[in-house]
C-alpha positions as a printed Julia matrix, in Angstrom:
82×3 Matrix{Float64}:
 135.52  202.91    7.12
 134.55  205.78    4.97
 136.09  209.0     6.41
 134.86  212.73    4.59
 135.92  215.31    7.22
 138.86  214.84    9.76
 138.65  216.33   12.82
 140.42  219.41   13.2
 141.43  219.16    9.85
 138.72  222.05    8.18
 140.22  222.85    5.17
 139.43  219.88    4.23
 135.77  220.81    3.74
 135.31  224.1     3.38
 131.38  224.21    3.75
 131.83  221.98    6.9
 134.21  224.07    8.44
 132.02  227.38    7.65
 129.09  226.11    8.81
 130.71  225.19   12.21
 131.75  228.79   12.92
 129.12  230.15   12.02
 127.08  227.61   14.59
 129.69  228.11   17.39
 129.22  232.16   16.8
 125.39  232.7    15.95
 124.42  229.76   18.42
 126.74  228.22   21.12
 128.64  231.32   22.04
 125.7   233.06   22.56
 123.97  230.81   25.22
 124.85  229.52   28.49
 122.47  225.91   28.55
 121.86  224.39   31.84
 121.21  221.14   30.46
 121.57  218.78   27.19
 117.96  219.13   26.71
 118.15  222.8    26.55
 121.17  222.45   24.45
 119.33  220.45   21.86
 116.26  222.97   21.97
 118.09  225.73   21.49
 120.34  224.13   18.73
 117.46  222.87   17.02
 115.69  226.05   17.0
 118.9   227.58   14.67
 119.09  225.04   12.34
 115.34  225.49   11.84
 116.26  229.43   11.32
 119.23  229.15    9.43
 117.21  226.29    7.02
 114.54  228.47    6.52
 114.82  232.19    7.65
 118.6   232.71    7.86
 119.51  234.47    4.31
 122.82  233.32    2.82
 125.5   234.56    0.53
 125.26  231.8    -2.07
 121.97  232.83   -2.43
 122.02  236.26   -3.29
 121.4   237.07    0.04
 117.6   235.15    0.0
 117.0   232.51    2.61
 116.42  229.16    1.54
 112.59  229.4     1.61
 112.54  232.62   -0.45
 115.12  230.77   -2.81
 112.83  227.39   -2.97
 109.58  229.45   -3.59
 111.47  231.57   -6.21
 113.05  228.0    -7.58
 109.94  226.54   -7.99
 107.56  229.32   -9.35
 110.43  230.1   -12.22
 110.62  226.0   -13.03
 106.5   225.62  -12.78
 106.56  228.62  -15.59
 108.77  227.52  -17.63
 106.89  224.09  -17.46
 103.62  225.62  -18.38
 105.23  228.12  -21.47
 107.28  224.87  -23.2
């Protein structure tokens, strides 16, 4: 079997492990779901934020959509100018 991340071992991916506290503090700590169905709404609703709206270090602070516009705008120029 093909193992990448051991539970409860974080440090062993870094981005893994950052991206779980930052689920369990932005999304799970913050809601009380009465049912798995909720749970799944809810969850689903931040990952669609923090995919899209959500800006992140890495970035310069942009989101991810700001990033991809900016991405592709700078490689359709460059395109068009070579």
């Amino acid at each position: 079997t093909l193992e990448l991340y051991h539970i409860g071992k974080p440090q062993q991916n870094a981005f893994v492990g950052s991206l779980n506290v930052k689920f369990r503090k932005e999304c799970l700590d913050l809601n009380a779901f009465a049912n798995l169905i909720e749970a799944r709404e809810v969850s689903s609703r931040w990952k669609d934020t923090y995919n899209t709206i959500r800006p992140h270090s890495s970035l310069d602070y942009l989101s991810l959509l700001i990033f991809r516009e900016a991405y592709e705008k700078n490689a359709v120029s460059k395109c068009v100018t070579s």
